[in-house]
């Protein structure tokens, strides 16, 4: 391609080939030829300070020519000497012979990256926030800005996208999804995908929480260790946990990784070199692939001390190297139990214990430069005063910082340092929400916002994270001790929703991975725990491939020797013959022994098959065929020395119940989707809301509950597998029995489309089990 380059009154035609060079190359070549053709020696006055298109719009130095200029177009080069004469010394602070336009290192698509909480999972109609970190060809951070990043999606429905240059080498991208489903999200520079793009995002409905039950998944790998007040961050399907206290022993600086797809612990070994001292109560934030950690406590126990730490460290995950940073500027000083968050390349540090008192100072650190500098945050005079505190949380929602909770302490230390348990009447614990808007010109603005809904009580040393635009808060100390409260705050409406959960923790690490809340360690009943708690927000569904995918629950309820009800929602996708939906078996496995079975035959008819103690097998068959691709509720009931029945969508389908004798006992396994005898193949489709009862339910009872999420505590419900957890290796039983089942094969998790009622409509069930 050819481009007509205007230099003063001359027009120079530059051959650009395919146009893969950058705009500043075009300016350099044109000015070199201009100096030669004018008979002048190339000198400082022939230095480009910018290039404009024919319509007067500025072209960026590092844009690819072919992407912004067409063959035969005219462009105009500004020359440094002309700018100097026209504008005087204010045009540039750089010496003659060079210019910011020429020395700027533009972003390289293959080197840039994005970061954000939970980019693999989003909630419909809420905005997912992602920060793009610009890097040049050499992998170095670039602060020039002006790069034309584009965000777009492909999926079930168009998504609203935007991107804003933050001016520090980072860009704030936001995506709002209009429908549930699986999307591919692209972040592009000059039409090229940046590193990690496209990434897949599963968009689900609002969290499906009726009663929040914490489960304890089976963990493998390195043995667990008691830990509390550790630094932690989720990256993809890994959770990194650094440092923390083990209670009466001195703290740790070990790096542990929880691989959530396998629920396996591993110990990470940092590269040779310096590493931070063992600590707990440090503030941490992730920017790109670097985890920044500041301050903390180095002593034994859980209490703040008179000598907190003041060091700043960065852990580079790509190289596993620690680097101690010594920024210039006005440093925050010693801090423990402070909070940190990142907006683009800027690290914010707020509050904490200084060793003498608590503070309300807010500091910033620009990390997009080789010479970072601490600065007190610029705060507008229009701000509301925010109370000093420690043990609070701070989370960035886009370009706003949300601070929640925390605790104050008397001025004067060390003897007035807060105790680990909040029993001092001279201290106060907060329940307020403070917001710092970083995007406003002339300094950010603090505000203390009014919230509504089920407002949780005060707390400190709680755990907090983000789901799109919803704060997720768990545990902590309130005035009564360790709390089991689990709360969500919609940061748009500022409305709280609150649940009581089945565990109480303070100082635990909370991360969200693919719609699952994971709590690592923490203090319960005064003891530092070594376990992992998991709770599901729901919104997913599990698709079986019709080959090797199945779930085997090894110890299903045995309290059904005389009667049972099996029920579930199913959506078959393909059938080449009979398929097993659900059955019970024993150590012989279902291809040898199978009973209590719901299945589809080769004609798509629902069958309920059960094996009697006499060895006789009784099979009922529906009159209606189950449609491929459609949701159908299926159920079967049986009573020893009573009858066997089946139901489709809560009705008996004109199939009469059949009298039977005693049921077969000793069935200690439950299989979902597995091959069985009678030439029943593996299930190809989706199963959700699987329930086992220890009595035969009526058609009316089945219809009443089949479209409602249950709590798991209903009378007679002895097994309840929602199968909505999201990507993980286990499905969880929501009843007190806790009979969890591992996934076999590689079933696919995607956004749920089952015909259950919305959480908003299910007000009666949502009101159960709340704690204020």
XYZ file of C-alpha atoms in Angstrom:
772
model
C 0.000 0.000 0.000
C 1.016 3.628 -0.562
C 0.437 6.539 1.809
C 0.706 10.225 0.876
C 2.556 11.907 3.743
C 2.381 15.698 3.995
C 5.447 17.367 5.552
C 4.966 21.135 5.575
C 4.221 21.961 1.901
C 5.670 18.760 0.457
C 3.909 15.478 -0.285
C 6.011 12.340 0.052
C 4.630 9.023 -1.151
C 5.764 6.162 1.111
C 5.571 2.515 0.016
C 4.365 0.523 3.046
C 4.022 -2.976 1.611
C 1.211 -4.660 3.554
C 1.174 -1.806 6.057
C 2.217 -3.800 9.123
C 4.544 -1.047 10.322
C 3.573 1.520 12.950
C 2.538 5.114 12.324
C 5.721 6.510 13.861
C 7.747 4.484 11.319
C 5.788 6.225 8.586
C 6.662 9.623 10.060
C 10.348 8.721 10.430
C 10.652 7.544 6.809
C 8.805 10.599 5.464
C 10.946 13.076 7.433
C 14.145 11.335 6.426
C 13.180 11.643 2.760
C 12.004 15.209 3.310
C 15.397 16.239 4.652
C 17.196 14.487 1.791
C 14.960 15.882 -0.945
C 15.175 19.397 0.522
C 18.994 19.217 0.353
C 19.234 19.632 4.115
C 21.173 17.577 6.614
C 18.837 15.579 8.825
C 18.679 17.564 12.055
C 16.686 18.052 15.224
C 14.090 20.258 13.566
C 12.942 17.339 11.430
C 11.637 15.353 14.404
C 7.993 14.231 14.326
C 5.740 15.204 17.217
C 2.576 13.698 15.796
C 0.645 12.464 12.765
C -2.909 13.427 11.821
C -5.380 11.877 9.405
C -6.979 13.903 6.618
C -9.944 14.762 8.855
C -7.601 16.201 11.483
C -7.917 13.358 13.999
C -4.687 12.291 15.683
C -3.145 8.941 14.802
C -1.326 7.184 17.618
C 2.384 6.513 17.271
C 2.087 2.764 17.710
C -0.986 2.050 15.636
C -0.561 -0.377 12.750
C -0.666 1.584 9.473
C -2.983 -0.782 7.603
C -5.545 -0.684 10.416
C -6.017 3.096 10.442
C -4.964 4.228 6.936
C -6.195 3.045 3.546
C -4.197 2.750 0.356
C -3.712 6.209 -1.139
C -4.808 8.149 1.965
C -3.253 11.438 3.003
C -1.705 11.947 6.432
C 0.012 14.986 7.930
C 3.199 15.023 10.027
C 3.813 17.669 12.681
C 7.459 18.733 13.010
C 9.052 19.625 16.311
C 10.590 22.890 15.092
C 7.212 24.109 13.830
C 5.536 23.211 17.125
C 8.245 25.002 19.058
C 7.846 28.187 17.023
C 4.066 28.105 17.270
C 3.632 27.058 20.882
C 6.877 28.017 22.570
C 8.693 25.990 25.194
C 5.426 24.607 26.579
C 5.063 22.232 23.646
C 7.339 19.640 25.212
C 9.740 19.183 28.049
C 11.861 16.764 26.041
C 15.166 17.881 24.451
C 15.267 18.726 20.778
C 15.989 15.727 18.597
C 13.381 13.496 20.151
C 9.733 13.655 21.194
C 7.215 11.737 23.297
C 5.603 10.660 20.033
C 8.765 8.836 18.903
C 9.938 7.362 22.205
C 6.557 6.028 23.280
C 6.493 2.252 23.535
C 3.095 1.157 22.337
C 1.255 -1.824 23.689
C 1.851 -5.199 22.051
C -1.226 -7.401 21.796
C 0.654 -10.615 22.572
C 2.190 -9.026 25.691
C -0.878 -7.304 27.130
C -3.050 -9.093 29.646
C -6.291 -8.703 31.534
C -7.194 -9.272 35.137
C -10.447 -9.270 37.069
C -12.345 -11.196 39.705
C -14.141 -14.232 38.327
C -13.816 -13.510 34.615
C -15.038 -17.048 33.923
C -18.395 -16.495 35.622
C -20.834 -13.589 35.504
C -24.425 -12.864 36.482
C -27.007 -11.833 33.909
C -27.840 -8.090 33.842
C -24.876 -7.307 36.106
C -21.617 -5.792 34.884
C -18.371 -7.754 34.858
C -15.330 -5.527 35.353
C -11.963 -6.360 33.762
C -8.729 -4.367 33.762
C -6.403 -4.558 30.771
C -2.719 -4.133 31.612
C -0.752 -2.710 28.655
C 2.732 -4.032 27.949
C 5.144 -3.288 25.150
C 6.973 -5.686 22.842
C 9.551 -6.408 25.550
C 6.933 -7.271 28.142
C 7.520 -4.040 30.050
C 4.631 -2.042 31.441
C 3.746 0.978 29.325
C 2.175 4.124 30.766
C 1.595 6.063 27.562
C -2.073 5.218 27.184
C -4.042 5.904 24.035
C -3.996 2.322 22.763
C -7.203 1.366 21.004
C -8.357 -1.723 22.859
C -11.713 -3.175 21.868
C -13.948 -5.477 23.905
C -16.562 -7.625 22.190
C -18.467 -10.823 22.888
C -19.982 -13.743 21.033
C -22.831 -15.612 22.657
C -26.579 -16.074 23.064
C -27.360 -12.334 22.995
C -25.526 -9.046 22.382
C -23.640 -7.693 25.406
C -23.053 -4.040 26.273
C -19.313 -3.325 26.383
C -17.152 -0.301 27.103
C -13.503 0.429 27.786
C -11.863 3.464 29.386
C -8.231 4.557 29.389
C -7.187 5.113 33.020
C -4.055 7.012 31.987
C -1.634 4.782 33.893
C -1.078 2.088 31.294
C -4.250 0.255 32.230
C -7.794 0.232 30.857
C -11.106 -0.443 32.570
C -13.327 -2.724 30.496
C -16.917 -3.514 31.455
C -19.287 -6.100 30.004
C -22.996 -6.430 30.801
C -24.620 -9.646 29.603
C -28.291 -9.620 28.600
C -28.987 -13.371 28.685
C -27.764 -16.524 30.406
C -25.486 -18.864 28.509
C -21.882 -19.355 27.520
C -20.064 -16.421 25.931
C -16.670 -15.875 24.378
C -15.258 -12.509 25.402
C -12.572 -10.922 23.239
C -10.142 -8.175 24.218
C -8.362 -6.966 21.094
C -5.705 -4.430 20.185
C -5.502 -3.413 16.539
C -7.657 -6.430 15.702
C -5.348 -8.863 17.489
C -6.283 -10.806 20.620
C -4.304 -9.953 23.718
C -2.893 -12.721 25.880
C -5.665 -14.923 27.278
C -8.270 -13.658 24.796
C -10.817 -14.904 24.013
C -11.858 -16.206 27.414
C -15.029 -18.137 28.145
C -17.579 -16.717 30.543
C -20.590 -18.655 31.786
C -23.419 -16.245 32.569
C -25.949 -17.530 35.090
C -29.056 -16.222 36.783
C -28.935 -14.456 40.130
C -27.525 -16.628 42.955
C -29.866 -19.473 43.842
C -29.566 -19.510 47.627
C -32.326 -20.851 49.855
C -30.286 -22.065 52.797
C -26.541 -21.623 52.671
C -24.900 -24.903 53.582
C -21.127 -25.139 53.803
C -19.773 -28.461 52.612
C -16.317 -29.837 53.258
C -14.980 -31.234 49.976
C -12.520 -34.083 50.007
C -9.019 -32.671 49.502
C -5.949 -34.375 48.105
C -2.323 -33.409 47.672
C -0.188 -31.737 50.322
C -1.589 -32.090 53.851
C -3.674 -29.137 55.057
C -2.333 -26.688 57.624
C -4.194 -24.524 60.120
C -4.227 -20.972 58.798
C -5.951 -17.665 59.512
C -5.534 -14.044 58.405
C -3.554 -15.115 55.322
C -3.116 -13.236 52.050
C -5.053 -14.950 49.284
C -6.135 -14.437 45.687
C -7.982 -16.459 43.048
C -6.466 -16.768 39.572
C -8.527 -18.826 37.179
C -9.260 -22.067 39.005
C -6.380 -21.722 41.437
C -6.400 -20.069 44.845
C -3.051 -18.878 46.201
C -2.713 -18.619 49.981
C 0.372 -16.878 51.342
C 1.446 -16.632 54.961
C -1.047 -16.453 57.807
C -1.034 -17.438 61.438
C -1.416 -20.893 62.900
C -2.482 -19.564 66.285
C 0.007 -19.785 69.131
C 2.867 -20.584 66.765
C 4.742 -18.002 64.755
C 3.178 -17.175 61.368
C 4.195 -18.590 58.018
C 5.403 -17.207 54.698
C 4.647 -20.425 52.810
C 2.885 -20.296 49.447
C 0.108 -22.842 48.982
C -2.060 -23.417 45.939
C -5.542 -24.937 45.967
C -6.411 -26.350 42.543
C -10.179 -26.023 42.676
C -10.932 -28.164 39.619
C -9.425 -31.143 41.455
C -9.659 -29.816 45.035
C -5.995 -30.573 45.472
C -3.417 -28.729 47.569
C 0.137 -28.181 46.411
C 3.058 -26.300 47.941
C 4.697 -23.706 45.713
C 8.416 -23.072 45.953
C 9.521 -19.507 45.356
C 12.555 -18.890 43.159
C 15.870 -18.337 44.894
C 16.232 -14.910 46.394
C 14.788 -12.801 49.198
C 11.296 -13.468 50.464
C 9.007 -11.626 52.848
C 9.109 -12.387 56.574
C 6.458 -14.719 57.972
C 3.359 -12.655 58.683
C -0.402 -12.536 59.113
C -2.866 -9.702 58.771
C -1.109 -8.280 55.692
C -2.997 -6.334 53.026
C -2.867 -7.777 49.508
C -4.063 -7.011 45.987
C -3.519 -8.545 42.552
C -2.406 -6.469 39.544
C -1.819 -8.486 36.395
C 0.327 -11.430 37.444
C 1.802 -9.695 40.497
C 0.421 -10.098 43.986
C 1.320 -7.121 46.178
C 1.551 -7.639 49.954
C 2.008 -4.872 52.504
C 2.680 -4.895 56.239
C 1.188 -7.422 58.609
C 2.158 -8.891 61.972
C 5.137 -11.140 62.639
C 4.440 -12.386 66.164
C 2.595 -15.392 67.523
C -1.102 -15.373 68.241
C -3.814 -13.345 66.552
C -3.486 -9.920 68.165
C -2.196 -6.714 66.619
C 1.078 -5.687 68.255
C 3.074 -2.557 68.938
C 5.405 -3.299 66.017
C 3.563 -4.174 62.788
C 5.549 -4.566 59.584
C 5.985 -1.895 56.927
C 7.470 -3.785 53.970
C 6.037 -3.956 50.441
C 6.578 -7.163 48.489
C 5.469 -8.335 45.054
C 5.142 -11.991 44.065
C 5.432 -12.537 40.300
C 3.356 -15.617 39.554
C 4.845 -16.238 36.121
C 8.360 -16.663 37.578
C 7.502 -17.448 41.251
C 9.906 -14.684 42.265
C 9.575 -12.381 45.245
C 10.709 -8.782 44.930
C 10.973 -6.335 47.789
C 9.877 -2.923 46.576
C 11.157 0.290 48.119
C 9.071 3.032 46.536
C 9.892 6.645 47.178
C 7.369 9.201 48.317
C 5.334 9.516 51.498
C 5.147 5.955 52.754
C 2.152 4.590 54.673
C 4.374 3.360 57.505
C 3.833 0.292 59.636
C 0.410 -1.279 59.110
C -1.404 -4.453 60.005
C -5.013 -5.430 59.369
C -5.224 -2.779 56.650
C -6.992 -3.400 53.332
C -5.713 -3.113 49.771
C -7.393 -3.087 46.364
C -6.324 -2.285 42.808
C -7.901 -0.120 40.121
C -5.954 -0.800 36.971
C -2.254 -0.292 37.687
C -2.901 1.719 40.850
C -2.684 0.074 44.276
C -4.788 1.576 47.079
C -4.047 0.961 50.780
C -6.566 2.045 53.412
C -6.712 2.046 57.193
C -5.132 -0.462 59.553
C -3.295 -0.624 62.866
C -0.092 1.440 63.113
C 1.213 -0.066 66.333
C -0.154 2.918 68.240
C -3.625 3.525 66.902
C -5.934 2.918 63.973
C -5.799 5.151 60.907
C -8.090 6.332 58.124
C -5.321 7.279 55.692
C -5.591 6.236 52.059
C -2.388 5.820 50.040
C -1.834 5.076 46.362
C 1.025 3.420 44.505
C 1.317 3.545 40.726
C 2.732 0.162 39.762
C 2.952 0.786 36.010
C 6.418 2.347 36.250
C 9.903 1.166 37.128
C 10.063 3.898 39.798
C 6.827 3.556 41.798
C 6.050 6.227 44.345
C 3.771 6.247 47.379
C 1.389 9.174 47.537
C -1.476 10.122 49.836
C -4.620 9.768 47.761
C -6.025 12.999 46.380
C -9.282 13.434 48.253
C -11.875 16.020 47.312
C -13.013 18.555 49.897
C -16.539 17.339 49.145
C -15.773 14.015 50.836
C -17.530 12.705 53.934
C -15.275 11.903 56.887
C -14.554 8.185 57.159
C -13.728 6.598 60.498
C -10.348 5.018 61.179
C -10.472 1.244 61.440
C -8.700 -2.115 61.285
C -9.852 -5.561 60.198
C -12.135 -4.129 57.522
C -12.517 -5.191 53.881
C -11.994 -3.137 50.711
C -13.015 -4.310 47.239
C -12.808 -2.481 43.910
C -16.049 -2.518 41.910
C -14.908 -1.030 38.642
C -13.317 2.296 39.597
C -14.982 2.563 43.016
C -13.598 1.223 46.292
C -16.109 -0.274 48.734
C -15.003 -0.440 52.372
C -17.120 -2.456 54.788
C -16.968 -3.046 58.529
C -13.859 -3.037 60.670
C -13.077 -2.071 64.188
C -11.825 0.988 66.000
C -9.499 1.028 69.009
C -8.475 3.453 71.725
C -5.587 5.778 70.954
C -2.519 4.780 72.900
C -0.655 1.518 72.713
C 0.789 -1.027 73.068
C -1.304 -1.898 76.102
C -4.533 -0.836 74.372
C -4.058 -2.949 71.249
C -7.287 -4.764 70.331
C -7.766 -8.255 71.665
C -8.325 -11.136 69.251
C -11.869 -11.471 70.579
C -13.925 -8.273 70.551
C -14.919 -8.094 74.209
C -13.769 -4.567 75.083
C -16.617 -2.102 75.529
C -14.196 0.749 74.829
C -13.827 -0.422 71.243
C -16.493 -0.248 68.576
C -17.201 -2.490 65.613
C -18.614 -1.012 62.432
C -21.365 -2.046 60.020
C -21.056 0.929 57.681
C -20.295 0.918 53.952
C -17.935 3.622 52.695
C -17.292 4.276 49.003
C -14.306 6.037 47.454
C -14.867 7.034 43.822
C -11.465 7.097 42.120
C -12.761 8.254 38.730
C -13.642 11.831 39.689
C -11.397 14.710 38.585
C -9.886 16.932 41.238
C -9.543 14.073 43.717
C -11.582 11.049 44.715
C -14.632 11.425 46.902
C -15.415 9.479 50.070
C -19.062 8.884 50.918
C -20.766 6.848 53.625
C -23.707 5.269 51.858
C -27.079 4.299 53.266
C -28.015 0.671 52.727
C -31.357 -1.105 52.917
C -32.711 -4.643 53.056
C -31.518 -7.202 55.584
C -28.620 -5.135 56.900
C -26.073 -7.365 58.658
C -24.785 -6.444 62.073
C -21.320 -5.018 62.720
C -18.257 -7.155 62.056
C -14.462 -7.178 61.645
C -11.944 -9.758 60.423
C -14.628 -10.936 58.026
C -13.968 -12.162 54.496
C -15.178 -10.276 51.456
C -14.996 -10.727 47.688
C -16.901 -9.737 44.556
C -19.384 -11.365 42.174
C -19.800 -8.941 39.251
C -21.275 -5.943 41.099
C -22.287 -7.759 44.282
C -20.179 -7.788 47.439
C -20.036 -11.214 49.079
C -19.361 -11.074 52.837
C -18.916 -13.970 55.247
C -18.170 -14.432 58.916
C -15.904 -12.273 61.026
C -16.255 -11.203 64.643
C -19.371 -9.361 65.720
C -20.063 -8.200 69.252
C -21.189 -11.727 70.175
C -18.164 -13.579 68.779
C -17.529 -15.487 65.571
C -20.320 -14.946 63.067
C -21.952 -17.376 60.644
C -23.706 -14.627 58.665
C -23.411 -14.731 54.872
C -24.492 -11.538 53.123
C -24.710 -10.107 49.613
C -24.714 -6.363 48.895
C -25.953 -5.173 45.504
C -23.701 -2.174 44.913
C -26.172 -0.619 42.476
C -29.242 -0.639 44.730
C -27.169 -0.757 47.960
C -29.528 -3.453 49.229
C -28.400 -6.292 51.504
C -29.610 -9.895 51.469
C -28.658 -12.033 54.447
C -28.532 -15.728 55.313
C -27.464 -17.791 58.251
C -24.915 -20.400 57.191
C -23.879 -23.673 58.766
C -20.418 -22.524 59.897
C -18.958 -19.552 61.769
C -15.476 -18.270 60.945
C -13.305 -15.206 61.505
C -10.072 -14.472 59.677
C -10.781 -16.962 56.886
C -9.926 -16.416 53.219
C -12.937 -16.165 50.896
C -12.660 -16.571 47.118
C -15.202 -17.156 44.376
C -14.372 -19.663 41.657
C -16.943 -20.480 38.967
C -19.917 -19.624 41.151
C -18.610 -21.442 44.216
C -17.665 -19.716 47.458
C -14.545 -21.202 49.037
C -13.468 -20.375 52.590
C -9.972 -21.451 53.570
C -9.079 -21.759 57.245
C -10.058 -19.135 59.790
C -10.902 -19.241 63.475
C -13.863 -21.240 64.799
C -14.557 -21.563 68.521
C -11.167 -20.009 69.163
C -9.310 -22.680 67.153
C -7.469 -22.024 63.880
C -8.885 -24.439 61.302
C -7.108 -26.274 58.468
C -10.118 -27.105 56.302
C -11.841 -25.717 53.221
C -15.537 -24.893 53.172
C -17.489 -24.756 49.935
C -20.941 -23.409 49.126
C -22.598 -23.077 45.763
C -24.421 -20.074 44.364
C -26.095 -22.350 41.824
C -27.046 -21.262 38.345
C -25.192 -24.085 36.580
C -26.296 -27.400 35.129
C -24.434 -30.633 34.444
C -24.475 -32.180 30.975
C -23.626 -35.883 30.581
C -22.075 -37.053 27.304
C -23.819 -40.435 26.951
C -20.513 -42.300 27.163
C -18.248 -42.113 30.208
C -19.865 -39.331 32.237
C -21.589 -40.350 35.460
C -21.925 -39.572 39.169
C -21.573 -42.270 41.803
C -22.695 -41.412 45.329
C -20.885 -44.023 47.398
C -23.024 -43.921 50.556
C -26.547 -42.845 49.659
C -29.301 -42.915 52.261
C -29.945 -46.422 53.557
C -33.082 -45.312 55.373
C -35.365 -46.322 52.513
C -35.871 -50.076 53.000
C -39.655 -49.936 52.935
C -40.558 -46.978 50.697
C -38.985 -44.325 48.477
C -39.561 -41.503 46.022
C -37.033 -40.664 43.310
C -37.537 -37.458 41.350
C -35.540 -35.140 39.096
C -35.689 -32.751 36.172
C -34.144 -34.217 32.999
C -33.422 -32.831 29.554
C -32.289 -35.597 27.170
C -30.291 -34.306 24.225
C -29.756 -37.435 22.161
C -30.832 -41.057 22.234
C -29.612 -44.060 20.294
C -31.249 -46.539 22.606
C -32.315 -46.950 26.203
C -30.666 -44.642 28.741
C -30.409 -44.818 32.523
C -31.281 -41.644 34.385
C -30.979 -42.683 38.040
C -30.644 -46.004 39.814
C -29.436 -47.613 43.017
C -26.997 -50.496 43.199
C -24.542 -52.262 45.498
C -20.933 -53.454 45.357
C -21.783 -55.411 42.182
C -22.339 -52.083 40.355
C -25.342 -51.276 38.148
C -24.576 -53.474 35.171
C -25.023 -56.463 37.474
C -27.469 -55.166 40.092
C -29.808 -52.248 39.501
C -33.023 -51.175 41.120
C -34.992 -48.073 42.156
C -34.402 -46.944 38.587
C -35.775 -44.176 36.379
C -34.810 -44.667 32.741
C -35.807 -43.989 29.124
C -36.292 -46.823 26.662
C -35.382 -46.682 22.972
C -38.789 -45.136 22.157
C -38.326 -42.316 24.667
C -40.802 -43.735 27.182
C -40.132 -43.176 30.875
C -39.724 -46.421 32.805
C -39.661 -46.993 36.541
C -37.947 -50.304 37.302
C -37.402 -51.807 40.722
C -36.047 -55.143 41.946
C -37.950 -56.930 44.685
C -36.479 -59.022 47.475
C -37.898 -62.090 45.689
C -35.702 -61.379 42.656
C -38.667 -60.273 40.532
C -38.162 -57.057 38.548
C -41.186 -54.813 38.078
C -41.174 -52.237 35.282
C -43.755 -49.522 34.662
C -43.768 -47.599 31.372
C -45.291 -44.225 30.544
C -47.711 -43.586 27.726
C -46.054 -40.263 26.892
C -42.606 -40.042 25.310
C -40.044 -37.678 26.780
C -39.088 -35.106 24.166
C -35.458 -34.601 23.267
C -34.220 -31.121 24.116
C -37.140 -30.379 26.450
C -37.248 -30.301 30.252
C -39.370 -33.005 31.843
C -39.924 -33.740 35.519
C -39.783 -37.478 36.227
C -40.609 -39.331 39.427
C -41.078 -42.834 40.708
C -42.485 -44.072 44.013
C -42.587 -47.500 45.613
C -43.673 -49.022 48.927
C -42.830 -52.505 50.183
C -45.914 -54.720 50.131
C -47.685 -51.754 48.584
C -47.377 -50.459 45.042
C -45.034 -48.889 42.485
C -45.936 -45.808 40.442
C -44.424 -43.307 38.018
C -45.135 -39.662 37.262
C -44.351 -37.254 34.413
C -44.520 -33.566 35.265
C -46.369 -34.450 38.452
C -49.078 -36.615 36.836
C -49.424 -40.380 36.570
C -49.761 -40.269 32.756
C -52.697 -42.698 33.007
C -50.349 -45.451 34.221
C -51.926 -47.381 37.061
C -49.884 -48.220 40.130
C -48.930 -51.919 40.363
C -48.976 -53.937 43.627
C -45.550 -55.238 44.729
C -43.992 -57.274 47.519
C -40.960 -56.364 49.702
C -38.293 -54.157 48.106
C -34.702 -55.306 47.704
C -32.439 -54.019 50.486
C -28.684 -53.469 50.795
C -28.449 -50.924 47.985
C -25.617 -48.674 49.157
C -24.773 -46.747 45.989
C -26.608 -44.231 43.840
C -25.696 -43.796 40.179
C -26.632 -40.858 37.956
C -26.311 -41.319 34.216
C -24.340 -44.599 34.370
C -24.846 -47.687 32.178
C -26.922 -50.468 33.747
C -28.251 -53.874 32.925
C -31.225 -54.351 30.600
C -28.976 -52.777 27.923
C -29.503 -49.317 29.344
C -26.795 -47.006 28.061
C -25.303 -43.938 29.687
C -27.457 -40.818 29.746
C -26.845 -38.052 27.202
C -28.376 -34.863 28.534
C -28.861 -32.796 31.670
C -30.073 -33.871 35.120
C -30.825 -31.452 37.928
C -32.717 -31.244 41.236
C -32.387 -34.952 42.075
C -34.244 -35.825 45.285
C -34.628 -39.029 47.301
C -37.368 -39.331 49.947
C -37.927 -42.142 52.455
C -41.643 -42.407 51.694
C -43.893 -42.562 48.651
C -45.036 -39.030 47.833
C -48.375 -38.245 46.269
C -48.788 -36.637 42.859
C -50.079 -33.465 44.521
C -47.001 -33.220 46.747
C -44.685 -33.795 43.794
C -46.386 -31.089 41.739
C -46.322 -28.620 44.616
C -42.543 -28.829 45.125
C -41.133 -29.770 41.750
C -40.578 -26.157 40.613
C -39.228 -24.934 43.952
C -35.730 -25.083 45.350
C -35.752 -26.882 48.703
C -33.737 -26.135 51.825
C -32.548 -29.733 52.322
C -34.153 -29.956 55.765
C -37.656 -31.028 54.642
C -39.125 -33.966 56.545
C -38.431 -37.266 54.829
C -35.898 -35.804 52.374
C -32.839 -38.041 52.732
C -30.890 -37.066 49.606
C -30.882 -33.825 47.613
C -28.402 -33.220 44.808
C -29.053 -29.918 43.028
C -26.296 -30.574 40.466
C -25.909 -26.829 40.002
C -22.555 -26.243 41.719
C -20.498 -25.212 38.713
C -17.149 -26.569 37.494
C -15.853 -28.925 40.158
C -15.183 -32.593 40.700
C -17.974 -33.253 43.211
C -21.734 -32.816 43.451
C -23.035 -32.074 46.931
C -25.887 -33.478 48.947
C -27.801 -30.588 50.534
C -29.345 -32.716 53.295
C -27.839 -33.314 56.701
C -26.622 -36.722 55.452
C -23.946 -35.028 53.343
C -23.596 -37.882 50.861
C -21.491 -36.189 48.201
C -20.679 -37.804 44.877
C -17.555 -37.524 42.698
C -17.901 -36.867 38.980
C -16.613 -39.527 36.624
C -15.573 -38.769 33.054
C -15.683 -35.142 31.944
C -19.244 -33.818 32.098
C -19.787 -30.228 30.972
C -20.972 -27.449 33.258
C -22.950 -24.686 31.590
C -25.578 -22.086 32.513
C -28.763 -23.578 33.917
C -32.014 -23.374 32.009
C -34.149 -25.596 34.250
C -37.750 -24.462 34.821
C -37.383 -23.637 38.529
C -39.040 -20.559 40.030
C -36.928 -17.456 40.527
C -35.389 -16.759 43.903
C -37.262 -13.455 44.108
C -40.618 -15.232 43.884
C -39.758 -17.869 46.454
C -40.164 -15.565 49.438
C -41.328 -18.153 51.953
C -38.295 -20.397 51.552
C -35.867 -17.478 51.415
C -37.107 -16.279 54.804
C -35.957 -19.445 56.512
C -32.738 -19.683 58.447
C -31.776 -16.014 58.445
C -29.505 -14.431 61.008
C -29.314 -10.695 61.593
